[in-house]
mmCIF file with all atom_site columns, C-alpha atoms in Angstrom:
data_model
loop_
_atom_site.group_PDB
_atom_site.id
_atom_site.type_symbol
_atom_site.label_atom_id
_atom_site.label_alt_id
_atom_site.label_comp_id
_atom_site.label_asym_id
_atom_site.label_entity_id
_atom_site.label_seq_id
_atom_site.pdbx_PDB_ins_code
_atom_site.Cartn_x
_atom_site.Cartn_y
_atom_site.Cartn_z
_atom_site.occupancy
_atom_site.B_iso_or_equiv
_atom_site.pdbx_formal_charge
_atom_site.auth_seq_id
_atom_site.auth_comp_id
_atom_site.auth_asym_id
_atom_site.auth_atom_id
_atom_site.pdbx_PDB_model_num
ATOM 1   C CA . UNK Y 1 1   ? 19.607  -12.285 33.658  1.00 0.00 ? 711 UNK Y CA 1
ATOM 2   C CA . UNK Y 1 2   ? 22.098  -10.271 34.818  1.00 0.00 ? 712 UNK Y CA 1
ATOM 3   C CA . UNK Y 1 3   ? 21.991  -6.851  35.473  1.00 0.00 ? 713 UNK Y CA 1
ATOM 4   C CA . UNK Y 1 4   ? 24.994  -5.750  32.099  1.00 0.00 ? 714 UNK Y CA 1
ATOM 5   C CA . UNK Y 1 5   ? 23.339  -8.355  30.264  1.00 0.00 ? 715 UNK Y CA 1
ATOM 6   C CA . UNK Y 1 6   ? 20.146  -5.859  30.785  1.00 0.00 ? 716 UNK Y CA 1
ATOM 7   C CA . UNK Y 1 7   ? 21.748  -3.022  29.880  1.00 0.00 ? 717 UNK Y CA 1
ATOM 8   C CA . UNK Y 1 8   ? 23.114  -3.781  26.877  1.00 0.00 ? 718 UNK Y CA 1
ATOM 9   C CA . UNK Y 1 9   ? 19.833  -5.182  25.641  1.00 0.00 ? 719 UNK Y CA 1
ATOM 10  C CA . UNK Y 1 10  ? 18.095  -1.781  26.675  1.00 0.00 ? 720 UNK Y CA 1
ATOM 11  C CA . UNK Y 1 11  ? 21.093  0.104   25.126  1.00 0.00 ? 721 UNK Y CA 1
ATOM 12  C CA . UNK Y 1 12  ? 21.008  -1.752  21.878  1.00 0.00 ? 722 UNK Y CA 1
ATOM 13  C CA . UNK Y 1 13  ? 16.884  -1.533  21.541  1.00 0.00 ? 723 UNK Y CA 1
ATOM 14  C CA . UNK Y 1 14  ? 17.577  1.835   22.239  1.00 0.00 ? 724 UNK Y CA 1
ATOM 15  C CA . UNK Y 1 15  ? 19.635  2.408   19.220  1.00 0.00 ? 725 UNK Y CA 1
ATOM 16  C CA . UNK Y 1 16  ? 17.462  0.252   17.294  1.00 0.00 ? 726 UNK Y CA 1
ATOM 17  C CA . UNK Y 1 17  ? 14.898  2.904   17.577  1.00 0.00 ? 727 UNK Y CA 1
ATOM 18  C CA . UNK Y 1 18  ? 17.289  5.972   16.873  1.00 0.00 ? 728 UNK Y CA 1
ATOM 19  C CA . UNK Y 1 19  ? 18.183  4.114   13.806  1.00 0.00 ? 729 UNK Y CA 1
ATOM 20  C CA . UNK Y 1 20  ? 14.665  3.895   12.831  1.00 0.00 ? 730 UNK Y CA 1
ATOM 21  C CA . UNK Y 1 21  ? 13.696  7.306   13.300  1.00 0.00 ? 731 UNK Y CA 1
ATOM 22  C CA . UNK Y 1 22  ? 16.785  9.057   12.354  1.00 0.00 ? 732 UNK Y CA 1
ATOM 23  C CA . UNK Y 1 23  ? 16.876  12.012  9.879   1.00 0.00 ? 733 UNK Y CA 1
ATOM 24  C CA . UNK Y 1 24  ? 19.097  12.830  7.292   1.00 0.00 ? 734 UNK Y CA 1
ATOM 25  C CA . UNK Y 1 25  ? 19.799  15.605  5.478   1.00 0.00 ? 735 UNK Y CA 1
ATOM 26  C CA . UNK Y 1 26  ? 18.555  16.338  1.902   1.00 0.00 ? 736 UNK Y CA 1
ATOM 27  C CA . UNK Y 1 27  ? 21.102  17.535  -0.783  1.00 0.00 ? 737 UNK Y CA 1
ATOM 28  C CA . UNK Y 1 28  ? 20.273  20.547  -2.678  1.00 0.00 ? 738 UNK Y CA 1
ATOM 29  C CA . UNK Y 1 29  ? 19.506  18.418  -5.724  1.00 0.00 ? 739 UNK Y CA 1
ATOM 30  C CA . UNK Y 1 30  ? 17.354  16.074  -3.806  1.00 0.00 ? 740 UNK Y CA 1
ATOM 31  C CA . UNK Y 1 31  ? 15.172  19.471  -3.318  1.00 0.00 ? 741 UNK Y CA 1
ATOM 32  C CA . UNK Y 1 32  ? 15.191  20.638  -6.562  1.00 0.00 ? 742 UNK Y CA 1
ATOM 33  C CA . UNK Y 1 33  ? 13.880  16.814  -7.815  1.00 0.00 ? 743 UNK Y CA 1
ATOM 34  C CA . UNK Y 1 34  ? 11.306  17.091  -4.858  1.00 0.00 ? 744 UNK Y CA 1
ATOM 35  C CA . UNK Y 1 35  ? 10.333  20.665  -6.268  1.00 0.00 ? 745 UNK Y CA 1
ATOM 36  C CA . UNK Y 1 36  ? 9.145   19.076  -9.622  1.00 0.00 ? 746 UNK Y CA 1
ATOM 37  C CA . UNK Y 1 37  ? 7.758   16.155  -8.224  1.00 0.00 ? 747 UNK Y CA 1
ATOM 38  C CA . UNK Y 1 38  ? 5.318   16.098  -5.542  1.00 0.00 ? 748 UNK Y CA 1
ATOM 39  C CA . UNK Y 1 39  ? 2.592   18.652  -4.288  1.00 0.00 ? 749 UNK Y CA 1
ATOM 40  C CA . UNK Y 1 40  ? 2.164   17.680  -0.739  1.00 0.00 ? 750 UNK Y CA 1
ATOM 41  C CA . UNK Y 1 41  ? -0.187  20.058  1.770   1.00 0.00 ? 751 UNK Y CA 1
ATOM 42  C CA . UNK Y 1 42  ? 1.864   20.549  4.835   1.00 0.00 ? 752 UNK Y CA 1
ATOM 43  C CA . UNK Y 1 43  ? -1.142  20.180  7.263   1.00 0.00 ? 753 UNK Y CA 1
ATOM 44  C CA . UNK Y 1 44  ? -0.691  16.856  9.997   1.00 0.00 ? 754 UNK Y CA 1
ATOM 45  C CA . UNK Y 1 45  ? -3.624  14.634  9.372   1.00 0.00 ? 755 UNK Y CA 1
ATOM 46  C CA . UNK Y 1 46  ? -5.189  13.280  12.637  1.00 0.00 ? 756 UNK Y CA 1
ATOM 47  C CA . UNK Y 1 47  ? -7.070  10.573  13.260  1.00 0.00 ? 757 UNK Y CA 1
ATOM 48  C CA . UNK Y 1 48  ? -10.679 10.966  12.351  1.00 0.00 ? 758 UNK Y CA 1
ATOM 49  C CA . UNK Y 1 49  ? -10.307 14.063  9.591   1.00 0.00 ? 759 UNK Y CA 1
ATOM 50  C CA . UNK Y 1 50  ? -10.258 14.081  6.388   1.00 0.00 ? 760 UNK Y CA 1
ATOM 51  C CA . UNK Y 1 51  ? -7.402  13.357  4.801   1.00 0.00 ? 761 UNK Y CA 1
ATOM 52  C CA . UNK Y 1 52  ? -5.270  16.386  2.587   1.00 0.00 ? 762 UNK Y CA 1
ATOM 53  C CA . UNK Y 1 53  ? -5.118  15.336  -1.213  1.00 0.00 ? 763 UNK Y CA 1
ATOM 54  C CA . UNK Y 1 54  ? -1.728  14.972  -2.474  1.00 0.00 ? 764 UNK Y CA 1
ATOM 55  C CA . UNK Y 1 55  ? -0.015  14.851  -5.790  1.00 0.00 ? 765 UNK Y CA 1
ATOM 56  C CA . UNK Y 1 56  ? 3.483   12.594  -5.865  1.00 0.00 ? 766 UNK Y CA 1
ATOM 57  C CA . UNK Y 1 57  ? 5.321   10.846  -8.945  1.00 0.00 ? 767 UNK Y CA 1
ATOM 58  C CA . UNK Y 1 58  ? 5.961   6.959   -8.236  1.00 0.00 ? 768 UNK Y CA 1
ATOM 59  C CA . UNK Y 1 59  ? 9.021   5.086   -9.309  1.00 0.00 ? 769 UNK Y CA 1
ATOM 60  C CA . UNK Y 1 60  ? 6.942   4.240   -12.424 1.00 0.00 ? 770 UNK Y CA 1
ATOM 61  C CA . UNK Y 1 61  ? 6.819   7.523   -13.819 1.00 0.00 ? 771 UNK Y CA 1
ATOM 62  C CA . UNK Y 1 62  ? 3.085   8.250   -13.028 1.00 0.00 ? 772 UNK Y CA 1
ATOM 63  C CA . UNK Y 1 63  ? 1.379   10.990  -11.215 1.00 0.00 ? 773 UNK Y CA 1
ATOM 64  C CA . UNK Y 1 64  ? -0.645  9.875   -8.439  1.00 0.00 ? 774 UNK Y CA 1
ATOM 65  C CA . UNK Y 1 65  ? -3.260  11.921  -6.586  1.00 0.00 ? 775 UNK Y CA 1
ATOM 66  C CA . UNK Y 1 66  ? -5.172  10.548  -3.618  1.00 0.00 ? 776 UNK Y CA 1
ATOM 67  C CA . UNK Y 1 67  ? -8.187  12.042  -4.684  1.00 0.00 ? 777 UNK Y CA 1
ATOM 68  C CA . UNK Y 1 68  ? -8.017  9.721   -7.354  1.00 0.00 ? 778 UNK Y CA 1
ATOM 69  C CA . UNK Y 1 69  ? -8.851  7.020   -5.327  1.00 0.00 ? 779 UNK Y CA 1
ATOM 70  C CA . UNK Y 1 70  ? -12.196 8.422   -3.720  1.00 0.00 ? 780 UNK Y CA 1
ATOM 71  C CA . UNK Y 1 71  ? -14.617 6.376   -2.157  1.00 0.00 ? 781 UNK Y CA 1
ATOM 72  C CA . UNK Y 1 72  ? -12.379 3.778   -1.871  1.00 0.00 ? 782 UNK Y CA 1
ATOM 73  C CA . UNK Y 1 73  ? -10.452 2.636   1.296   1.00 0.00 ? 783 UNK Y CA 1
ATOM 74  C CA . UNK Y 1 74  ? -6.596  3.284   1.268   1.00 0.00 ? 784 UNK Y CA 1
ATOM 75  C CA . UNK Y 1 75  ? -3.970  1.270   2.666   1.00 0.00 ? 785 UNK Y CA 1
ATOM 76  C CA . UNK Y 1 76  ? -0.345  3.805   2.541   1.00 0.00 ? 786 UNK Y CA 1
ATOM 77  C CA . UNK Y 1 77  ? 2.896   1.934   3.628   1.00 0.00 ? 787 UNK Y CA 1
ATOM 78  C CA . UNK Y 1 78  ? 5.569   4.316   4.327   1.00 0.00 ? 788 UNK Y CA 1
ATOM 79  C CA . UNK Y 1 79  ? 8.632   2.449   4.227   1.00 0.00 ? 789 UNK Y CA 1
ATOM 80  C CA . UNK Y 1 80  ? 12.589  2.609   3.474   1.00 0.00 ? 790 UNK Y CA 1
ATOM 81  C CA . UNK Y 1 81  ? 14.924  0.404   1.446   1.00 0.00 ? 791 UNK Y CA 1
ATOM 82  C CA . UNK Y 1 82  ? 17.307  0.291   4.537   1.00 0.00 ? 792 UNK Y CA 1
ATOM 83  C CA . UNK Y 1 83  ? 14.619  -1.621  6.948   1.00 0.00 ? 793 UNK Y CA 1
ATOM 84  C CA . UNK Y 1 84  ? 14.392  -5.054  6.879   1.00 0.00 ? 794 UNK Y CA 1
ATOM 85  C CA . UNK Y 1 85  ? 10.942  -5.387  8.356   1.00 0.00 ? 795 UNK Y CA 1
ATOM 86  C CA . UNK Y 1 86  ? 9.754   -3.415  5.605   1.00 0.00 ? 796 UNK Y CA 1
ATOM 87  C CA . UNK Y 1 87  ? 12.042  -5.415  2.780   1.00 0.00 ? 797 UNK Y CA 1
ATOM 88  C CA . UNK Y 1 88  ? 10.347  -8.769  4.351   1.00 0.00 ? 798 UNK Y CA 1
ATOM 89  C CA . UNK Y 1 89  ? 6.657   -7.213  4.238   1.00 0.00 ? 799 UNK Y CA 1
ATOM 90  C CA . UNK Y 1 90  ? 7.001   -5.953  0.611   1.00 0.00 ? 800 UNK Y CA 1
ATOM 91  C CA . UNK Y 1 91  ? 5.876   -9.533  -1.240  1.00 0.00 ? 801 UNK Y CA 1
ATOM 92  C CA . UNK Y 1 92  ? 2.578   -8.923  1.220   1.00 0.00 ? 802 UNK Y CA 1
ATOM 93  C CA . UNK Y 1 93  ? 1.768   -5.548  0.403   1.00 0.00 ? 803 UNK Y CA 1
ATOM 94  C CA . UNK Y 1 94  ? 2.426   -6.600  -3.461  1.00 0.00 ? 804 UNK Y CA 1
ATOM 95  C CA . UNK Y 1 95  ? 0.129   -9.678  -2.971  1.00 0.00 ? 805 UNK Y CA 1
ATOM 96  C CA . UNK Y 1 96  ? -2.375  -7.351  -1.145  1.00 0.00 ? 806 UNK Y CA 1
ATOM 97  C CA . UNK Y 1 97  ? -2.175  -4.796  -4.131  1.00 0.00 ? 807 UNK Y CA 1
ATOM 98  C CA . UNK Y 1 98  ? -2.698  -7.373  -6.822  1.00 0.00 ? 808 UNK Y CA 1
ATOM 99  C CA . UNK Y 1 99  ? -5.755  -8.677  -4.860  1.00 0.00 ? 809 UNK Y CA 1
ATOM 100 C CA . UNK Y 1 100 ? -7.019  -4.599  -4.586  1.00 0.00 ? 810 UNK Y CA 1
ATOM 101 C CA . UNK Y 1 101 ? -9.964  -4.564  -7.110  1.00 0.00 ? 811 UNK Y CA 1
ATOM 102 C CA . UNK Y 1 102 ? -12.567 -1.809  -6.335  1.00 0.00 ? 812 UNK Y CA 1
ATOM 103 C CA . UNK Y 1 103 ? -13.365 -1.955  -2.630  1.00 0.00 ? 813 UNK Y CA 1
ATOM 104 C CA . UNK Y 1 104 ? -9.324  -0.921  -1.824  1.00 0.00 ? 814 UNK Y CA 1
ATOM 105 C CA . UNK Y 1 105 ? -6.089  0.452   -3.095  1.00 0.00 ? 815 UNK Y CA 1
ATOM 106 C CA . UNK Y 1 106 ? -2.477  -0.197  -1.629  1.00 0.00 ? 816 UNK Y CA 1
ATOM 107 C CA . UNK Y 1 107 ? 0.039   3.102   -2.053  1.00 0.00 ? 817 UNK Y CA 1
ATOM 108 C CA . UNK Y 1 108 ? 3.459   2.368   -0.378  1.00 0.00 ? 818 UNK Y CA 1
ATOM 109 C CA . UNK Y 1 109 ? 5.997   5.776   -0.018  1.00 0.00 ? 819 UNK Y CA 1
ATOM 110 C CA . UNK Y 1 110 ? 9.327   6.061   0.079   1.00 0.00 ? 820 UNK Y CA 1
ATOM 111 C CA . UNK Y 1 111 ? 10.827  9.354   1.221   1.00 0.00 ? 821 UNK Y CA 1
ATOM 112 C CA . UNK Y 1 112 ? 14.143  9.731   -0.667  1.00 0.00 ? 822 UNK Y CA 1
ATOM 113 C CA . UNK Y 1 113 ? 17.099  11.939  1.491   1.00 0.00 ? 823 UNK Y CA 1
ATOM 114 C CA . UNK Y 1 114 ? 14.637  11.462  4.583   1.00 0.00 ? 824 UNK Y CA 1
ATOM 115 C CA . UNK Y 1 115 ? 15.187  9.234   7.404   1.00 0.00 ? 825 UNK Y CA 1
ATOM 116 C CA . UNK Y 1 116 ? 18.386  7.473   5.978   1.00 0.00 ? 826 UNK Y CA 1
ATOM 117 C CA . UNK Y 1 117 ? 17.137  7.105   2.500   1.00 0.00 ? 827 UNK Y CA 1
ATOM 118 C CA . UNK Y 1 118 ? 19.116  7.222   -0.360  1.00 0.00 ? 828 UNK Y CA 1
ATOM 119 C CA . UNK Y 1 119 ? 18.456  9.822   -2.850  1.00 0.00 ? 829 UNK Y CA 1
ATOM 120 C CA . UNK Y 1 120 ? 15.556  9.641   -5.481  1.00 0.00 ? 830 UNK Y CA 1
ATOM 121 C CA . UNK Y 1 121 ? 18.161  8.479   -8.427  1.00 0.00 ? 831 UNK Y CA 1
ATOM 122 C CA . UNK Y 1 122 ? 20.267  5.782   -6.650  1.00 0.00 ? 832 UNK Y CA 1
ATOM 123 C CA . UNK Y 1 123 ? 16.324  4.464   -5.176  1.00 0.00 ? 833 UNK Y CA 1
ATOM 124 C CA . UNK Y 1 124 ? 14.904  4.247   -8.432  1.00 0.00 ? 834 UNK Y CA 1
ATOM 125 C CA . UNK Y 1 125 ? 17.824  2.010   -9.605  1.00 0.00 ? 835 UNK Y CA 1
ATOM 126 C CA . UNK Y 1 126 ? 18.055  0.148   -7.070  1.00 0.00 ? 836 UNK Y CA 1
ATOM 127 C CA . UNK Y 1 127 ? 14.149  -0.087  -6.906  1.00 0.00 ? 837 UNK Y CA 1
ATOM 128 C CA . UNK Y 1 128 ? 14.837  -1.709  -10.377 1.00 0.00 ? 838 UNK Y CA 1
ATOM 129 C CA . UNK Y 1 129 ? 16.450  -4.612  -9.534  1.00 0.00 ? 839 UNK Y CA 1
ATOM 130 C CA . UNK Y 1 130 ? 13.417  -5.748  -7.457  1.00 0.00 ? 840 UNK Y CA 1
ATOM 131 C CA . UNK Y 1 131 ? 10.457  -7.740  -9.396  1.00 0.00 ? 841 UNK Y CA 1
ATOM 132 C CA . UNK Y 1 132 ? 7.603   -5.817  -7.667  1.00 0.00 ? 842 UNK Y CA 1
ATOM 133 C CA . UNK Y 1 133 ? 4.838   -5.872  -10.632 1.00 0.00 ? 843 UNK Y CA 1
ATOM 134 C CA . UNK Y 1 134 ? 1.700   -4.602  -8.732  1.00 0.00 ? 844 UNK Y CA 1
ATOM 135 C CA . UNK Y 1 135 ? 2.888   -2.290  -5.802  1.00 0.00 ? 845 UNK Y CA 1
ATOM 136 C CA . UNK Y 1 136 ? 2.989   1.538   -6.740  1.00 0.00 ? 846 UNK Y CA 1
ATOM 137 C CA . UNK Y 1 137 ? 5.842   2.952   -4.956  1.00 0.00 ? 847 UNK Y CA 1
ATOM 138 C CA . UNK Y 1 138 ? 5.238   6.889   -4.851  1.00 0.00 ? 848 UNK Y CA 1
ATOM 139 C CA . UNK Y 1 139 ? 8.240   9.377   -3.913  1.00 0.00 ? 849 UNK Y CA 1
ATOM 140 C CA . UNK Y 1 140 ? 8.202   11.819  -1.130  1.00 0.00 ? 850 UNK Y CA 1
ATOM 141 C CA . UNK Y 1 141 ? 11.105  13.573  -1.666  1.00 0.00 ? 851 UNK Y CA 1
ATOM 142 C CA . UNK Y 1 142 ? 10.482  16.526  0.859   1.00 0.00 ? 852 UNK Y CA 1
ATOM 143 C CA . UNK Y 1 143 ? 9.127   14.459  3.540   1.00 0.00 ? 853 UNK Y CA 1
ATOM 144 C CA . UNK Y 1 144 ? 5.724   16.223  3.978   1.00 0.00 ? 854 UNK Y CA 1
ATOM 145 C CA . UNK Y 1 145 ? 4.285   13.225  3.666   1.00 0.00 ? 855 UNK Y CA 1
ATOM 146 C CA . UNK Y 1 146 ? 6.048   11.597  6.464   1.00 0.00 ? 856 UNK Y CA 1
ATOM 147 C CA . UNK Y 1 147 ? 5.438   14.838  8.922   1.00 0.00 ? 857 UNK Y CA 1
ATOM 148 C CA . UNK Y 1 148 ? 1.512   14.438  7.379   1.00 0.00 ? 858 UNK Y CA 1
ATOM 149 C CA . UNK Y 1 149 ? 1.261   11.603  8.973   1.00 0.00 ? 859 UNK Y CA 1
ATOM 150 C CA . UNK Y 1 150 ? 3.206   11.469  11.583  1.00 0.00 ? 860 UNK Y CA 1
ATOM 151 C CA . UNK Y 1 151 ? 5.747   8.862   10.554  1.00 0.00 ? 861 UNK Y CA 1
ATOM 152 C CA . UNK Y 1 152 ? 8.158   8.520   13.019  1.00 0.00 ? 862 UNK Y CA 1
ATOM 153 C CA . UNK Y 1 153 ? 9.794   4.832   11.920  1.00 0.00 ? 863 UNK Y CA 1
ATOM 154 C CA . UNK Y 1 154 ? 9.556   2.022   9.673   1.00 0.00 ? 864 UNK Y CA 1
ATOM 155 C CA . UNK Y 1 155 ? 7.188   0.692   8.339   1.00 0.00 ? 865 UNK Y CA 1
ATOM 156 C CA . UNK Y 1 156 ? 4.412   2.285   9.160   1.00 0.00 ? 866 UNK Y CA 1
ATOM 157 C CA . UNK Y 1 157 ? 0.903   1.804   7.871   1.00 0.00 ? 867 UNK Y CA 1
ATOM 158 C CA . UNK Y 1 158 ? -2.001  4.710   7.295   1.00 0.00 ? 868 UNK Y CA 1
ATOM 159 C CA . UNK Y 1 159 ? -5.710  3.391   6.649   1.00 0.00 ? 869 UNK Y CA 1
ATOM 160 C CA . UNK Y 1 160 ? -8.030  5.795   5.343   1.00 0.00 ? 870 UNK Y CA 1
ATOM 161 C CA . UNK Y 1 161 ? -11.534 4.904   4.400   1.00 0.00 ? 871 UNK Y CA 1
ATOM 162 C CA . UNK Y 1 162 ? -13.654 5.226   1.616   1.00 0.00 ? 872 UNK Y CA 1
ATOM 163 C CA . UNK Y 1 163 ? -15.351 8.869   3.026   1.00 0.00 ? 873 UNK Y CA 1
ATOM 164 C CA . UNK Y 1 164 ? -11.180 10.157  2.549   1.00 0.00 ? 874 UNK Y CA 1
ATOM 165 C CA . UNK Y 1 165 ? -10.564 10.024  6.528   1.00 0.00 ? 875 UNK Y CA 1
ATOM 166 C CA . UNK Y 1 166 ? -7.771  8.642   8.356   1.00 0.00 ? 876 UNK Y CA 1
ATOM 167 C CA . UNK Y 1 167 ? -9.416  5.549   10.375  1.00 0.00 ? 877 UNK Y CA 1
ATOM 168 C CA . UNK Y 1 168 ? -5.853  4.523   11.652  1.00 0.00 ? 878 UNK Y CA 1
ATOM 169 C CA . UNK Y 1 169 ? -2.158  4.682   11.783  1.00 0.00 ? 879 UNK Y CA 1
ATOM 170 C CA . UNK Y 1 170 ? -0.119  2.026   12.999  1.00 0.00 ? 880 UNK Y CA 1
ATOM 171 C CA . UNK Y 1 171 ? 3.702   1.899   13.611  1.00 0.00 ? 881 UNK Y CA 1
ATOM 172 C CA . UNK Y 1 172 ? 5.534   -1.294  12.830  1.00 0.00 ? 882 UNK Y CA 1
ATOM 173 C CA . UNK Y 1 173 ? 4.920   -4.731  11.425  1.00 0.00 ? 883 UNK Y CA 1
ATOM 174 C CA . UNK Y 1 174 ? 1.347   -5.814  9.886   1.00 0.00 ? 884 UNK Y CA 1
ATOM 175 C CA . UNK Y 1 175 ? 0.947   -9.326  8.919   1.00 0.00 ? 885 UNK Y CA 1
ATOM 176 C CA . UNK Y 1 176 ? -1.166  -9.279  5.609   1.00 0.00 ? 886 UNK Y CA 1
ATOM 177 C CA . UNK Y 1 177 ? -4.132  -11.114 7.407   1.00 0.00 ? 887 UNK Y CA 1
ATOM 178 C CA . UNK Y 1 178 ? -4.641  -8.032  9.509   1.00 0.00 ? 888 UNK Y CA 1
ATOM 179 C CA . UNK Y 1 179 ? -3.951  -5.447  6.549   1.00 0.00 ? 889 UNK Y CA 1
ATOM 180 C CA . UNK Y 1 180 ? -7.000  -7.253  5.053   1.00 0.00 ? 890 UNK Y CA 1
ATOM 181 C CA . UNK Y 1 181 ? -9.122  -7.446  8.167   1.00 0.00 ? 891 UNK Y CA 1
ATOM 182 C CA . UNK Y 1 182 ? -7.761  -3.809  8.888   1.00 0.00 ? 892 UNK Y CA 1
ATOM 183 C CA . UNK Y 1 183 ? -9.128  -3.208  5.555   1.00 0.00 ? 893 UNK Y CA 1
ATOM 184 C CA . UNK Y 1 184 ? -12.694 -4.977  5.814   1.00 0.00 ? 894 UNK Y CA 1
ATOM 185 C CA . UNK Y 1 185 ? -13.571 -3.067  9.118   1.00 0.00 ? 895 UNK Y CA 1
ATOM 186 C CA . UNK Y 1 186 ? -12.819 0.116   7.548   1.00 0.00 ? 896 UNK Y CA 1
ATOM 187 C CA . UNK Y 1 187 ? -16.332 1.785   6.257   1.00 0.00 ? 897 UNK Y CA 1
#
């Protein structure tokens, strides 16, 4: 290959990942929403701790608290409506989520004004217009949630186990075979 031909690959990977892992800036009534709708600790969860509780509202309407889900093993999808991995990996994590029953529960988060988002009101509509029926989609509308867990692109995939610590994080595209086996190993 030659040597421009290189370049321009490495150049355009390299904005690739910019893209990815870009920030935006949050309006002043993106804040005010967040204010009302999340309770997020601000500590960064590393591997092998426990895991902070959160409160967040999802697209549904509903409160969610992770504590809710103790002593079961949690698979969180951080994702965006702008990647297209994660768009493509959404009829998995729904498939996954109807499968859940009590060993597991799927949580995917969407951090609105963060990252290249849209804001909360123009993702819940367009949220809408997608026929997700089993895949709560909780809102993260300050981004502490992202920073928690070190989220740095999209998709990216948190698995905490059933004791409430975080067993992994992983970066980039899971197949739904290895979300499951991910899942099994966890304890």
């Amino acid at each position: 290959m030659k040597k421009w031909q290189t370049c321009l690959l490495g150049v355009g990977s390299l904005f690739c990942l910019t893209a990815c892992s870009s920030k935006s800036m949050t309006s002043e009534q993106e804040m005010k929403d967040g204010m009302k709708t999340e309770q997020v600790s601000s500590q960064r969860t590393t591997k092998g701790e426990a895991v902070a509780d959160f409160k967040l509202t999802g697209v549904d309407g509903k409160t969610y608290h992770l504590s809710d889900y103790k002593g079961k093993k949690v698979y969180l999808k951080f994702w965006a409506s702008w990647c297209s991995i994660c768009l493509a990996s959404l009829p998995d994590a729904d498939e996954i989520a109807k499968e859940a029953g009590d060993e597991y529960v799927v949580l995917t988060v969407v951090s609105p004004g963060h990252k290249g988002e849209m804001g909360e009101a123009d993702f819940k509509k367009w949220y809408q217009s997608l026929d997700y029926k089993n895949l709560p989609v909780l809102l993260d509308p300050s981004g502490k949630l992202l920073e928690n867990y070190g989220v740095r692109s999209y998709p990216t995939q948190a698995f905490i186990d059933s004791q409430g610590k975080l067993v992994k994080t992983q970066p980039g595209f899971m197949d739904k075979d290895t979300i499951l086996q991910t899942l099994k190993d966890l304890t």
